[in-house]
Short mmCIF file of C-alpha atoms in Angstrom, two decimals:
data_model
loop_
_atom_site.label_atom_id
_atom_site.label_comp_id
_atom_site.label_asym_id
_atom_site.label_seq_id
_atom_site.Cartn_x
_atom_site.Cartn_y
_atom_site.Cartn_z
CA UNK A 524 0.00 0.16 -0.02
CA UNK A 525 1.07 3.22 -0.60
CA UNK A 526 2.33 5.14 2.44
CA UNK A 527 0.44 7.30 4.52
CA UNK A 528 2.13 10.78 4.95
CA UNK A 529 3.87 11.23 8.78
CA UNK A 530 5.25 14.89 9.32
CA UNK A 531 6.71 16.89 6.91
CA UNK A 532 10.21 15.24 6.36
CA UNK A 533 9.51 15.86 2.27
CA UNK A 534 8.09 18.52 0.54
CA UNK A 535 4.73 17.08 -1.40
CA UNK A 536 2.54 17.96 -3.59
CA UNK A 537 -1.22 16.75 -4.78
CA UNK A 538 -0.71 13.82 -7.34
CA UNK A 539 -4.86 13.72 -8.62
CA UNK A 540 -5.93 10.86 -10.31
CA UNK A 541 -6.68 11.70 -14.11
CA UNK A 542 -9.33 9.28 -15.05
CA UNK A 543 -11.54 6.37 -12.84
CA UNK A 544 -10.99 4.20 -15.32
CA UNK A 545 -7.72 4.06 -15.54
CA UNK A 546 -5.72 5.98 -13.17
CA UNK A 547 -7.88 5.78 -10.08
CA UNK A 548 -9.02 1.92 -11.16
CA UNK A 549 -5.63 0.78 -11.92
CA UNK A 550 -4.40 2.39 -7.93
CA UNK A 551 -7.49 0.51 -6.26
CA UNK A 552 -5.92 -3.00 -8.06
CA UNK A 553 -2.81 -2.44 -7.25
CA UNK A 554 -3.72 -1.65 -3.32
CA UNK A 555 -6.81 -3.57 -2.80
CA UNK A 556 -6.92 -3.47 0.97
CA UNK A 557 -8.02 0.13 0.14
CA UNK A 558 -11.64 -1.29 -0.14
CA UNK A 559 -10.77 -4.21 3.08
CA UNK A 560 -8.58 -6.40 4.11
CA UNK A 561 -11.18 -9.15 3.49
CA UNK A 562 -12.54 -8.05 -0.08
CA UNK A 563 -11.77 -9.67 -2.89
CA UNK A 564 -11.84 -7.91 -6.58
CA UNK A 565 -14.07 -10.18 -8.87
CA UNK A 566 -14.90 -8.56 -11.83
CA UNK A 567 -13.76 -4.66 -13.15
CA UNK A 568 -15.99 -2.61 -15.70
CA UNK A 569 -18.73 -5.33 -15.38
CA UNK A 570 -21.71 -4.14 -17.79
CA UNK A 571 -24.93 -4.02 -16.73
CA UNK A 572 -27.89 -3.00 -18.38
CA UNK A 573 -30.36 -0.33 -16.72
CA UNK A 574 -33.49 1.54 -17.31
CA UNK A 575 -30.92 4.56 -18.57
CA UNK A 576 -28.83 2.04 -21.13
CA UNK A 577 -25.93 -0.06 -20.63
CA UNK A 578 -23.95 0.87 -17.58
CA UNK A 579 -20.53 -0.77 -16.19
CA UNK A 580 -19.78 -1.24 -12.58
CA UNK A 581 -16.61 -0.24 -11.99
CA UNK A 582 -16.10 -3.11 -9.71
CA UNK A 583 -17.72 -5.72 -8.33
CA UNK A 584 -16.35 -8.10 -4.92
CA UNK A 585 -16.88 -9.88 -2.43
CA UNK A 586 -16.59 -9.19 1.02
CA UNK A 587 -15.85 -12.71 2.69
CA UNK A 588 -15.70 -11.56 6.35
CA UNK A 589 -19.10 -10.67 5.70
CA UNK A 590 -20.40 -12.63 3.17
CA UNK A 591 -21.40 -9.86 1.53
CA UNK A 592 -21.46 -8.90 -2.29
CA UNK A 593 -19.62 -5.24 -2.93
CA UNK A 594 -20.33 -2.84 -5.55
CA UNK A 595 -17.26 -0.02 -5.80
CA UNK A 596 -17.87 3.12 -7.34
CA UNK A 597 -15.21 5.73 -8.29
CA UNK A 598 -15.06 9.49 -9.07
CA UNK A 599 -11.57 11.19 -9.64
CA UNK A 600 -12.81 14.10 -7.88
CA UNK A 601 -16.38 14.89 -6.14
CA UNK A 602 -18.83 12.61 -5.56
CA UNK A 603 -22.09 14.00 -5.08
CA UNK A 604 -25.99 13.00 -4.48
CA UNK A 605 -25.71 12.07 -8.35
CA UNK A 606 -24.00 8.80 -7.61
CA UNK A 607 -26.85 7.76 -5.61
CA UNK A 608 -29.32 6.51 -7.78
CA UNK A 609 -26.24 5.41 -10.60
CA UNK A 610 -25.31 2.58 -7.67
CA UNK A 611 -28.68 2.15 -6.92
CA UNK A 612 -29.64 0.53 -10.40
CA UNK A 613 -26.37 -1.36 -10.44
CA UNK A 614 -27.42 -2.85 -6.80
CA UNK A 615 -30.98 -3.71 -7.68
CA UNK A 616 -29.45 -5.48 -11.30
CA UNK A 617 -27.39 -7.29 -8.98
CA UNK A 618 -29.62 -8.45 -6.97
CA UNK A 619 -31.84 -9.56 -9.58
CA UNK A 620 -28.98 -11.23 -11.33
CA UNK A 621 -27.35 -13.27 -8.51
CA UNK A 622 -25.65 -16.09 -10.62
CA UNK A 623 -23.39 -13.28 -12.24
CA UNK A 624 -22.09 -13.15 -8.51
CA UNK A 625 -21.93 -16.69 -8.40
CA UNK A 626 -20.38 -17.14 -11.57
CA UNK A 627 -17.25 -14.72 -10.83
CA UNK A 628 -16.57 -15.81 -7.61
CA UNK A 629 -16.42 -19.50 -8.93
CA UNK A 630 -14.08 -18.06 -11.70
CA UNK A 631 -11.66 -15.87 -8.77
CA UNK A 632 -11.28 -18.98 -6.85
CA UNK A 633 -12.88 -17.41 -4.10
CA UNK A 634 -12.96 -19.48 -0.92
CA UNK A 635 -16.82 -19.75 -0.18
CA UNK A 636 -19.76 -22.12 -1.58
CA UNK A 637 -21.16 -19.95 -4.48
CA UNK A 638 -24.67 -21.64 -3.01
CA UNK A 639 -24.13 -19.87 -0.03
CA UNK A 640 -24.16 -16.56 -0.83
CA UNK A 641 -26.04 -13.81 0.85
CA UNK A 642 -27.45 -12.54 -2.45
CA UNK A 643 -29.90 -10.12 -0.84
CA UNK A 644 -26.60 -8.48 1.25
CA UNK A 645 -25.22 -5.97 -0.90
CA UNK A 646 -22.98 -2.90 -0.26
CA UNK A 647 -22.09 -0.29 -2.31
CA UNK A 648 -18.47 1.34 -1.66
CA UNK A 649 -18.15 4.67 -3.03
CA UNK A 650 -14.29 5.82 -3.24
CA UNK A 651 -13.15 9.52 -4.53
CA UNK A 652 -10.95 12.11 -3.30
CA UNK A 653 -13.83 14.07 -1.52
CA UNK A 654 -17.78 12.71 -0.43
CA UNK A 655 -20.60 14.97 -0.28
CA UNK A 656 -21.71 14.27 3.15
CA UNK A 657 -25.49 15.17 1.78
CA UNK A 658 -24.95 11.90 -0.29
CA UNK A 659 -23.79 10.39 2.74
CA UNK A 660 -26.62 11.30 4.96
CA UNK A 661 -29.07 10.35 2.26
CA UNK A 662 -27.36 6.82 2.34
CA UNK A 663 -28.74 6.21 5.24
CA UNK A 664 -32.69 6.22 4.44
CA UNK A 665 -31.87 3.40 2.03
CA UNK A 666 -32.30 0.34 3.96
CA UNK A 667 -31.95 -2.09 1.24
CA UNK A 668 -28.31 -1.90 0.81
CA UNK A 669 -25.84 -1.03 2.91
CA UNK A 670 -23.03 1.82 2.05
CA UNK A 671 -19.30 2.74 2.36
CA UNK A 672 -17.60 6.22 1.82
CA UNK A 673 -13.76 6.30 1.44
CA UNK A 674 -12.27 9.23 0.81
CA UNK A 675 -8.70 8.68 -0.62
CA UNK A 676 -5.91 11.40 -1.58
CA UNK A 677 -2.92 10.66 -3.48
CA UNK A 678 0.41 12.50 -3.06
CA UNK A 679 3.93 12.61 -4.76
CA UNK A 680 7.04 14.13 -3.04
CA UNK A 681 9.75 16.02 -4.68
CA UNK A 682 11.10 12.40 -5.41
CA UNK A 683 8.03 11.13 -7.00
CA UNK A 684 7.51 9.06 -4.78
CA UNK A 685 3.79 7.94 -3.99
CA UNK A 686 1.88 8.67 -0.90
CA UNK A 687 -1.92 8.13 -0.10
CA UNK A 688 -4.37 9.00 2.95
CA UNK A 689 -7.65 7.09 3.13
CA UNK A 690 -10.40 8.33 5.46
CA UNK A 691 -13.68 6.64 5.98
CA UNK A 692 -16.56 9.21 5.95
CA UNK A 693 -19.00 8.30 8.90
CA UNK A 694 -22.17 9.58 9.86
CA UNK A 695 -25.00 9.04 11.73
CA UNK A 696 -26.65 6.27 10.99
CA UNK A 697 -30.55 4.89 11.39
CA UNK A 698 -31.34 1.50 12.62
CA UNK A 699 -33.16 -0.10 9.15
CA UNK A 700 -36.81 -1.41 9.63
CA UNK A 701 -35.98 -4.66 7.31
CA UNK A 702 -38.53 -4.75 4.26
CA UNK A 703 -41.12 -7.52 4.55
CA UNK A 704 -39.52 -9.60 1.57
CA UNK A 705 -37.19 -10.35 3.50
CA UNK A 706 -36.22 -13.60 5.31
CA UNK A 707 -35.77 -13.88 9.22
CA UNK A 708 -32.80 -15.80 9.58
CA UNK A 709 -32.66 -18.56 12.18
CA UNK A 710 -32.09 -22.22 12.95
CA UNK A 711 -35.62 -22.76 11.50
CA UNK A 712 -34.52 -21.26 7.68
CA UNK A 713 -31.19 -23.01 7.93
CA UNK A 714 -33.01 -26.19 8.42
CA UNK A 715 -35.61 -25.22 5.34
CA UNK A 716 -32.59 -24.36 3.69
CA UNK A 717 -31.41 -27.91 3.27
CA UNK A 718 -28.90 -27.89 6.31
CA UNK A 719 -28.80 -31.47 7.79
CA UNK A 720 -30.18 -32.23 10.94
CA UNK A 721 -26.19 -33.10 12.43
CA UNK A 722 -25.30 -29.51 11.42
CA UNK A 723 -28.58 -27.89 12.94
CA UNK A 724 -27.39 -29.23 15.91
CA UNK A 725 -23.65 -28.50 16.14
CA UNK A 726 -24.91 -25.40 15.49
CA UNK A 727 -27.49 -24.91 18.19
CA UNK A 728 -24.87 -26.33 20.92
CA UNK A 729 -22.04 -23.85 19.64
CA UNK A 730 -24.40 -20.50 19.33
CA UNK A 731 -25.50 -21.69 23.12
CA UNK A 732 -22.22 -22.38 24.09
CA UNK A 733 -19.98 -19.53 22.48
CA UNK A 734 -23.87 -17.17 23.98
CA UNK A 735 -22.36 -18.47 27.34
CA UNK A 736 -18.75 -17.70 27.51
CA UNK A 737 -20.02 -14.26 26.24
CA UNK A 738 -21.74 -13.99 29.59
CA UNK A 739 -19.58 -15.72 31.68
CA UNK A 740 -16.78 -13.04 30.56
CA UNK A 741 -19.11 -10.32 30.51
CA UNK A 742 -18.15 -9.45 26.57
CA UNK A 743 -20.93 -7.25 25.22
CA UNK A 744 -21.94 -9.60 22.33
CA UNK A 745 -24.57 -10.66 20.71
CA UNK A 746 -25.41 -13.54 18.01
CA UNK A 747 -26.54 -12.08 15.24
CA UNK A 748 -28.26 -14.43 12.40
CA UNK A 749 -27.77 -13.67 9.01
CA UNK A 750 -27.71 -15.76 5.73
CA UNK A 751 -25.30 -18.28 6.23
CA UNK A 752 -23.75 -17.13 9.37
CA UNK A 753 -23.71 -16.28 12.84
CA UNK A 754 -22.25 -13.24 13.85
CA UNK A 755 -21.01 -12.14 17.56
CA UNK A 756 -21.57 -8.52 17.65
CA UNK A 757 -20.81 -5.42 19.90
CA UNK A 758 -24.20 -2.94 19.71
CA UNK A 759 -21.67 -1.25 17.04
CA UNK A 760 -22.10 -4.56 14.77
CA UNK A 761 -18.45 -5.49 14.78
CA UNK A 762 -18.20 -8.57 14.55
CA UNK A 763 -15.28 -10.41 17.34
CA UNK A 764 -16.23 -13.92 15.92
CA UNK A 765 -18.33 -15.82 13.69
CA UNK A 766 -19.72 -19.36 12.50
CA UNK A 767 -19.81 -20.00 8.76
CA UNK A 768 -22.90 -21.77 8.45
CA UNK A 769 -22.40 -24.86 6.22
CA UNK A 770 -24.92 -27.50 4.73
CA UNK A 771 -23.20 -30.85 5.05
CA UNK A 772 -19.36 -30.43 6.58
CA UNK A 773 -18.44 -28.92 9.54
CA UNK A 774 -19.01 -25.21 10.59
CA UNK A 775 -16.54 -23.04 10.16
CA UNK A 776 -15.21 -20.47 13.76
CA UNK A 777 -13.63 -17.04 12.56
CA UNK A 778 -11.63 -14.79 15.15
CA UNK A 779 -10.90 -11.53 14.72
CA UNK A 780 -6.95 -12.00 15.89
CA UNK A 781 -5.66 -9.08 13.59
CA UNK A 782 -3.31 -9.61 10.71
CA UNK A 783 -0.06 -9.53 12.81
CA UNK A 784 -0.86 -12.37 15.65
CA UNK A 785 1.39 -15.07 16.40
CA UNK A 786 -0.45 -17.95 16.57
CA UNK A 787 2.27 -20.53 17.37
CA UNK A 788 3.25 -18.65 20.85
CA UNK A 789 -0.26 -18.75 22.02
CA UNK A 790 -0.91 -21.24 24.78
CA UNK A 791 -3.50 -23.36 23.11
CA UNK A 792 -2.98 -27.25 21.94
CA UNK A 793 -0.81 -27.92 19.18
CA UNK A 794 -3.64 -29.60 17.18
CA UNK A 795 -5.53 -26.51 17.61
CA UNK A 796 -2.91 -24.65 16.11
CA UNK A 797 -2.69 -26.47 13.61
CA UNK A 798 -6.21 -26.25 12.63
CA UNK A 799 -6.63 -22.88 11.36
CA UNK A 800 -6.11 -20.97 8.62
CA UNK A 801 -5.29 -17.23 7.68
CA UNK A 802 -4.86 -15.66 4.76
CA UNK A 803 -1.61 -12.99 4.26
CA UNK A 804 -3.03 -9.38 5.02
CA UNK A 805 -6.40 -10.32 6.86
CA UNK A 806 -7.74 -9.57 10.14
CA UNK A 807 -9.22 -13.01 10.57
CA UNK A 808 -8.15 -16.36 11.45
CA UNK A 809 -10.60 -19.96 10.66
CA UNK A 810 -10.62 -22.98 11.97
CA UNK A 811 -13.22 -25.51 12.04
CA UNK A 812 -16.33 -25.72 14.49
CA UNK A 813 -15.48 -28.17 17.59
CA UNK A 814 -18.09 -27.20 20.19
CA UNK A 815 -16.31 -29.45 22.62
CA UNK A 816 -13.11 -27.43 22.21
CA UNK A 817 -14.75 -23.91 22.34
CA UNK A 818 -13.44 -23.56 25.74
CA UNK A 819 -9.53 -24.11 24.83
CA UNK A 820 -10.44 -21.41 22.54
CA UNK A 821 -11.59 -18.56 25.19
CA UNK A 822 -8.36 -17.02 24.89
CA UNK A 823 -8.72 -16.20 21.43
CA UNK A 824 -12.07 -15.13 21.90
CA UNK A 825 -10.49 -12.38 24.62
CA UNK A 826 -8.24 -10.92 22.09
CA UNK A 827 -10.88 -11.05 19.41
CA UNK A 828 -13.20 -8.83 21.29
CA UNK A 829 -10.70 -6.54 22.64
CA UNK A 830 -9.60 -6.22 18.65
CA UNK A 831 -13.34 -5.22 18.20
CA UNK A 832 -13.45 -2.89 21.12
CA UNK A 833 -10.40 -0.50 20.29
#
């Protein structure tokens, strides 16, 4: 990633993006972590038909942490309210054409069963050097989709070294009311959607055990059911650990331990250490869910909880 400026050691000047299609998009491809550590770019300049004619989505991406489809809209200068209608058209098309997402997930080799993708969960990510606060405030009333706003500025010093600064624009959010057509996710929903009885039993026992552990340790976490995961979240919606629900195989359990966590030095059984998988640059560490081993993982849960409470 391009470096963040600290102090005034070098004389730097603004190095604006020339256009969205090439300069800004190329910069995002070179530094995908701008979108998030768990976000994988699936397609670039994806052509979609809309009521306004043939348009293109700058990036179609997928967030493996939240099992969420991401639509990325780039602006080289100022992103104003005009962006809203444009991105809503894209989001609506993607929601009505879920096989497009499944195709690209499979094509890019993303580690998720395409049939377990929550096609109702879509987030629009707007990236621009400056974003209208009015746009951000309007978007909070669009309850069908999530929105994220990333202000990205680029600079260059006298030695042609490039720097970038990112800032996520925050606005006061409202609690959305689920639309009447949206499913309510719970154990019954999983059973109705081909999750085997043994997996249902394992999931129920795991949720009960994890809830008990949270209560015993006075962690302010609550279980939230979504389409194919159960997330133990803070009041603000940050995930400390989560269960990835699977239909026929062992569920997965992920912990927010941080990208630099050194599991080898942690005092848990070697068998558990060997069961973990970690993608470089990711905050998340994944293992197969085993209810009888959850007590041994409490120290990992503690670290995950502290990480999201910082």
